[in-house]
Backbone as numpy.savetxt, mean C-alpha at the origin, in Angstrom:
# Nx Ny Nz CAx CAy CAz Cx Cy Cz
9.30 17.88 2.53 8.36 16.97 2.86 9.39 15.58 2.48
10.02 14.15 3.15 10.35 13.18 2.44 9.15 12.61 2.81
9.07 11.23 1.89 8.13 10.34 1.29 8.97 9.31 0.63
8.37 8.13 0.98 8.51 6.71 1.10 7.37 6.26 0.30
7.38 5.42 -0.91 5.98 5.01 -0.52 7.44 3.38 -1.18
5.87 2.22 -0.23 6.74 1.40 0.20 5.35 0.04 -0.15
5.22 -0.87 -1.35 4.43 -1.52 -1.78 4.86 -2.75 -1.59
3.81 -3.48 -1.47 4.19 -5.64 -2.05 2.83 -5.11 -3.30
3.25 -5.67 -4.73 2.47 -6.27 -5.66 2.45 -8.23 -6.01
2.04 -8.37 -6.42 1.80 -9.77 -6.47 1.63 -10.13 -8.02
0.83 -10.06 -8.89 0.39 -9.41 -10.27 1.64 -8.73 -10.99
2.07 -6.95 -10.31 2.23 -6.03 -10.67 1.65 -4.72 -11.00
0.73 -5.09 -10.92 0.14 -3.69 -10.62 0.24 -2.49 -9.54
-0.17 -2.72 -8.09 0.64 -2.14 -7.32 1.77 -1.33 -7.65
2.69 -2.52 -8.35 3.71 -1.94 -8.89 4.34 -0.36 -9.18
3.20 -1.32 -10.32 3.35 0.04 -11.39 2.88 1.19 -10.78
1.81 1.11 -10.16 1.17 2.56 -9.55 2.35 3.00 -8.44
2.42 2.18 -7.84 3.71 2.16 -6.86 4.86 3.18 -7.30
5.34 3.08 -8.43 6.84 3.53 -9.79 5.61 5.10 -9.86
4.95 5.16 -9.98 4.28 6.17 -10.91 3.76 7.60 -10.26
3.69 6.75 -8.12 2.83 7.86 -7.38 4.07 8.01 -6.81
5.32 7.39 -6.59 6.75 7.69 -6.20 7.69 8.71 -7.09
7.75 8.16 -9.09 8.01 9.72 -9.76 7.36 10.63 -9.78
6.20 10.79 -9.60 5.11 11.97 -9.09 5.29 12.69 -8.30
5.67 12.18 -6.78 5.59 13.10 -6.00 7.39 12.90 -5.57
7.97 12.57 -5.83 9.97 13.04 -6.02 10.07 11.72 -4.24
9.09 10.67 -3.99 9.37 9.91 -2.95 10.79 8.34 -3.44
11.52 8.44 -2.84 12.16 6.97 -2.51 11.27 5.85 -2.34
11.20 4.92 -2.98 11.05 3.53 -3.22 11.07 2.45 -2.57
10.23 0.68 -1.99 11.02 0.06 -2.14 9.80 -0.88 -2.06
10.46 -2.09 -2.08 9.18 -3.35 -2.50 9.24 -3.82 -0.96
8.50 -4.29 -0.79 8.15 -5.07 0.49 8.56 -6.73 -0.43
9.20 -7.24 0.12 9.80 -8.40 -0.46 9.03 -9.77 0.88
8.38 -10.85 0.12 7.20 -11.49 0.44 7.67 -12.98 0.48
8.59 -13.97 0.97 8.78 -15.00 1.37 8.53 -15.55 1.01
7.21 -15.59 1.32 6.58 -16.98 1.24 5.58 -16.63 -0.51
5.71 -18.01 -1.02 5.41 -18.15 -2.60 3.98 -17.49 -3.53
3.21 -16.54 -3.18 1.99 -16.38 -3.49 1.72 -16.00 -4.25
2.45 -16.66 -5.99 2.29 -17.03 -7.16 1.97 -18.03 -7.57
1.64 -18.03 -8.97 0.86 -19.25 -9.41 -0.95 -19.11 -8.93
-1.93 -20.76 -9.39 -3.12 -20.51 -9.21 -2.71 -20.58 -6.78
-2.06 -21.71 -7.12 -1.68 -21.74 -5.58 -1.60 -21.16 -4.66
-0.43 -20.47 -4.63 -0.21 -18.92 -4.08 -0.98 -17.91 -3.95
-2.21 -17.64 -5.03 -2.84 -16.58 -5.31 -4.34 -17.09 -4.07
-4.31 -18.42 -3.95 -5.65 -19.08 -3.03 -4.79 -18.82 -1.68
-3.87 -19.09 -1.38 -2.70 -19.18 -0.27 -2.98 -17.54 0.26
-3.06 -16.53 -0.72 -2.66 -15.31 -0.09 -3.61 -15.20 0.06
-5.40 -14.89 -0.77 -6.74 -14.95 -0.89 -6.75 -15.52 0.86
-6.64 -16.54 1.05 -6.54 -17.48 2.56 -6.42 -16.44 3.91
-4.91 -15.78 3.73 -3.91 -15.46 4.38 -4.81 -14.08 4.48
-5.28 -13.40 4.02 -5.61 -11.44 3.97 -6.96 -11.99 4.34
-7.67 -12.99 4.75 -9.44 -13.06 4.28 -9.07 -13.24 6.34
-8.41 -14.36 6.48 -8.22 -14.68 7.47 -6.97 -13.95 8.75
-6.53 -12.71 8.39 -5.85 -11.49 9.14 -4.78 -12.34 9.27
-4.15 -13.25 8.59 -2.72 -13.88 8.69 -1.57 -12.66 8.02
-0.85 -12.86 8.65 0.61 -12.35 7.81 1.60 -12.95 7.37
1.83 -12.74 6.04 3.36 -12.98 5.58 4.59 -13.43 6.32
5.16 -13.82 5.93 6.53 -14.14 6.37 7.76 -12.49 4.96
7.68 -11.94 5.49 9.03 -10.70 5.04 10.42 -10.42 5.29
10.78 -9.96 4.34 12.24 -9.56 4.09 12.61 -8.13 5.16
13.21 -8.08 5.45 13.86 -6.70 6.18 13.47 -5.31 5.23
12.98 -4.63 6.35 12.84 -3.23 4.93 14.44 -3.07 5.82
14.62 -2.49 4.24 15.89 -1.05 4.27 16.30 -0.21 4.69
14.63 0.45 4.03 15.02 2.17 4.37 14.62 2.46 5.90
15.01 3.43 6.31 15.31 4.26 8.21 13.99 4.67 7.65
12.38 4.48 7.85 11.46 4.85 8.01 11.59 6.39 8.87
12.18 6.39 10.24 12.26 7.36 11.04 12.38 8.36 9.90
13.15 8.30 9.01 14.05 9.68 8.39 12.69 10.24 7.59
11.59 9.65 6.94 10.17 9.76 5.84 9.36 10.49 7.14
9.31 12.35 6.42 7.74 12.52 6.75 6.23 11.83 6.72
6.23 11.49 5.58 5.41 10.63 5.49 5.81 9.13 4.40
4.80 7.88 4.76 4.94 6.75 4.07 3.55 6.49 3.81
3.94 6.25 2.37 2.31 5.62 1.53 3.26 4.11 1.67
2.23 3.66 1.74 1.86 2.05 1.86 0.69 1.16 0.55
1.51 0.80 -0.40 0.20 0.18 -1.72 0.75 -1.36 -0.81
-1.15 -1.85 -1.72 -0.94 -3.45 -0.91 -2.42 -3.30 -2.88
-1.91 -4.12 -2.90 -3.43 -5.59 -3.74 -4.43 -5.12 -2.20
-6.02 -5.49 -3.20 -6.74 -6.53 -2.36 -7.08 -7.79 -2.74
-6.71 -8.13 -1.01 -7.05 -9.49 -1.56 -8.08 -9.86 -0.83
-9.38 -10.73 -1.02 -10.41 -11.29 -0.23 -10.90 -10.40 0.03
-10.64 -8.62 -0.22 -11.55 -7.93 0.45 -11.16 -7.33 2.01
-9.35 -7.56 1.97 -8.65 -7.25 2.80 -7.11 -6.92 1.75
-6.01 -5.99 2.97 -5.03 -5.87 2.19 -4.30 -7.14 1.88
-3.12 -7.58 1.31 -2.56 -8.60 1.24 -1.79 -8.80 2.57
-1.60 -10.31 2.73 -0.73 -10.75 4.09 1.28 -9.69 4.78
1.18 -9.73 3.44 2.83 -8.72 3.14 2.32 -7.42 3.44
1.30 -6.88 3.59 2.09 -5.47 3.67 1.07 -5.91 5.25
0.16 -6.47 5.74 -0.03 -6.53 7.34 1.51 -6.66 8.42
2.10 -7.71 6.76 2.88 -8.05 7.91 4.12 -7.37 8.29
4.36 -6.51 7.27 4.82 -5.17 7.52 4.60 -3.87 8.71
2.93 -3.34 8.46 2.68 -2.70 9.19 2.93 -3.53 10.80
2.19 -4.37 10.86 2.73 -5.01 12.63 4.29 -4.90 12.55
5.16 -5.27 11.74 6.12 -4.73 12.46 7.07 -3.39 12.12
6.24 -2.81 11.03 7.01 -1.12 10.79 6.23 -0.06 11.35
5.09 -0.60 11.73 4.00 0.72 12.00 3.77 1.94 12.90
4.61 1.57 13.83 4.57 2.49 15.43 6.01 3.19 14.98
7.02 2.65 13.40 7.80 3.76 13.20 7.34 4.68 12.12
6.56 4.71 11.74 5.89 6.12 10.35 4.92 6.71 11.35
5.80 8.26 11.15 5.36 9.21 11.26 3.52 9.58 10.67
3.14 9.74 9.61 2.25 10.28 8.76 2.08 9.24 7.21
1.13 8.85 7.72 1.21 7.23 6.10 -0.71 7.71 5.60
-0.06 6.72 4.67 -1.34 7.53 3.10 -1.24 6.04 2.50
-2.30 5.44 1.75 -2.71 4.09 1.53 -2.65 4.59 0.13
-2.64 3.40 -0.59 -2.58 3.18 -2.40 -3.20 1.75 -2.31
-4.02 1.40 -2.92 -4.95 -0.07 -2.63 -5.32 -0.01 -4.15
-4.76 -1.17 -4.72 -5.26 -1.90 -5.82 -6.04 -3.09 -5.97
-7.09 -2.95 -6.78 -7.85 -4.36 -6.54 -8.39 -4.06 -8.11
-9.27 -5.48 -8.46 -9.32 -5.65 -10.47 -10.67 -5.36 -10.58
-12.07 -4.84 -9.39 -12.86 -4.48 -9.47 -13.73 -2.91 -8.85
-14.69 -2.21 -9.55 -14.35 -0.86 -9.04 -15.67 -1.21 -7.08
-15.49 -1.94 -6.61 -16.08 -2.46 -4.83 -15.27 -1.48 -3.96
-16.32 -0.88 -3.36 -15.39 0.33 -2.51 -16.08 -0.43 -1.38
-15.06 -1.24 -1.17 -14.98 -1.79 0.35 -13.05 -0.87 0.73
-12.99 0.07 0.38 -11.57 0.32 0.95 -11.09 1.20 2.18
-12.36 1.75 2.86 -12.56 2.78 3.84 -12.57 1.44 4.90
-13.10 0.87 4.89 -12.84 -1.16 5.83 -11.57 -0.63 6.08
-10.45 -1.27 4.48 -9.24 -1.68 4.98 -8.55 -1.32 5.31
-8.56 0.30 4.88 -7.82 1.85 5.49 -8.04 1.42 7.15
-9.32 1.22 7.55 -9.40 1.70 9.04 -8.81 -0.01 9.79
-8.13 -0.47 9.23 -7.89 -1.75 9.28 -6.76 -1.82 9.48
-6.03 -1.55 8.61 -4.77 -1.21 8.50 -4.18 0.35 9.91
-5.05 1.22 9.63 -4.96 2.11 10.68 -4.86 1.54 11.74
-5.50 0.57 12.55 -5.61 -0.31 13.83 -4.18 -0.74 14.05
-3.99 -1.32 12.28 -2.41 -1.57 13.00 -1.15 -1.05 13.01
-1.09 0.09 13.08 -0.45 1.11 13.30 -0.52 2.13 14.13
-1.72 2.34 15.11 -2.10 2.69 15.47 -2.42 4.45 15.35
-2.41 4.93 14.60 -2.97 6.32 13.68 -3.55 6.60 12.39
-4.18 7.30 11.98 -5.59 7.52 10.85 -4.12 8.06 10.20
-4.66 7.60 9.03 -4.47 8.14 7.47 -4.20 9.07 7.10
-3.80 9.91 6.35 -3.64 11.18 6.00 -4.54 11.14 5.01
-5.02 10.02 3.71 -5.11 9.94 2.80 -5.36 8.56 2.05
-6.23 8.23 1.02 -6.02 6.84 0.46 -6.66 6.82 -0.25
-6.51 5.91 -1.44 -6.92 6.28 -3.17 -6.61 4.90 -3.11
-8.28 4.35 -3.31 -8.72 2.95 -3.63 -8.30 3.11 -5.36
-7.56 1.84 -6.30 -7.64 2.13 -7.60 -7.81 0.97 -8.38
-8.82 0.95 -9.38 -9.58 -0.58 -10.05 -8.42 -0.51 -11.11
-8.00 -1.12 -11.07 -6.53 -1.55 -12.16 -6.51 -2.27 -13.60
-8.08 -2.23 -13.37 -8.43 -2.57 -15.00 -8.95 -1.46 -15.76
-9.42 -0.60 -15.46 -9.50 0.98 -15.34 -8.98 1.04 -16.32
-9.30 2.21 -17.33 -8.67 3.27 -18.59 -7.68 4.36 -17.44
-8.28 4.32 -16.62 -7.58 5.38 -16.37 -6.63 5.34 -14.78
-6.51 4.24 -14.98 -5.66 3.89 -14.39 -4.68 4.48 -12.99
-3.88 4.56 -14.42 -2.48 6.20 -14.27 -2.93 7.07 -14.01
-4.10 7.60 -14.70 -4.45 9.03 -14.16 -5.22 9.07 -12.51
-5.49 8.26 -12.32 -5.95 8.04 -10.67 -4.77 8.32 -10.20
-3.63 7.45 -10.17 -2.68 8.00 -10.14 -2.15 9.40 -9.51
-1.86 9.42 -10.89 -1.68 11.40 -11.03 -2.36 12.25 -9.91
-3.76 11.75 -9.89 -4.51 12.92 -8.95 -4.09 12.58 -7.44
-4.42 11.25 -7.29 -3.44 10.86 -5.91 -2.39 11.85 -5.87
-1.73 11.52 -6.61 0.00 12.61 -6.14 -0.03 13.67 -6.16
-1.17 14.22 -6.53 -1.19 15.92 -6.69 -1.89 16.10 -5.57
-3.03 15.54 -5.11 -3.21 15.29 -3.11 -2.26 15.85 -2.17
-1.01 14.43 -2.83 0.07 14.97 -1.79 0.58 15.47 -1.76
1.20 16.80 -2.87 1.17 17.69 -2.73 1.49 18.26 -2.01
2.74 19.57 -1.99 2.31 20.55 -1.41 1.13 21.96 -1.48
0.60 22.38 -0.03 -0.57 22.60 -0.30 -1.69 21.88 -0.30
-1.32 20.91 -0.86 -2.94 19.66 -0.41 -3.26 19.58 0.91
-4.03 18.72 0.80 -5.25 19.41 2.63 -4.88 18.23 3.33
-3.66 17.41 2.49 -2.69 16.46 3.19 -1.24 16.97 3.61
-0.92 17.92 3.66 0.61 18.40 3.49 0.17 19.23 4.82
1.54 19.57 5.36 1.31 20.11 6.35 2.83 20.79 6.74
């Protein structure tokens, strides 16, 4: 199964999780390039507003040929209880080309809001996700949770075909 992990990361937590997941499952890796500035306090506020209101950010062109992948894992930080605006833009622009999808969400706390986020992500691409994992980036078990998610995506798991 050819797998791609595509992600957006503002603070580096989602990047760390995406890199770990890609290494664990032997996947290719691509970062979503945000053409807006979401750095610093003003960027943080702007990103939260965009996410909460369902607006997309401007993103760079994706380099990977999405049609060549059996599974695409989409990694996003949780902003204001929603997916990040760069990931919304990615799913809106490229989601129809994804055959099978899984989600990796990172957040600062343990709130269990990710099911609604996954449902919204599914609606943007018109299909249901195979697996999802919501990680608390401040947890001591953060990378162990990534490893457990990777094991669930491997051969013989409920999400493989």
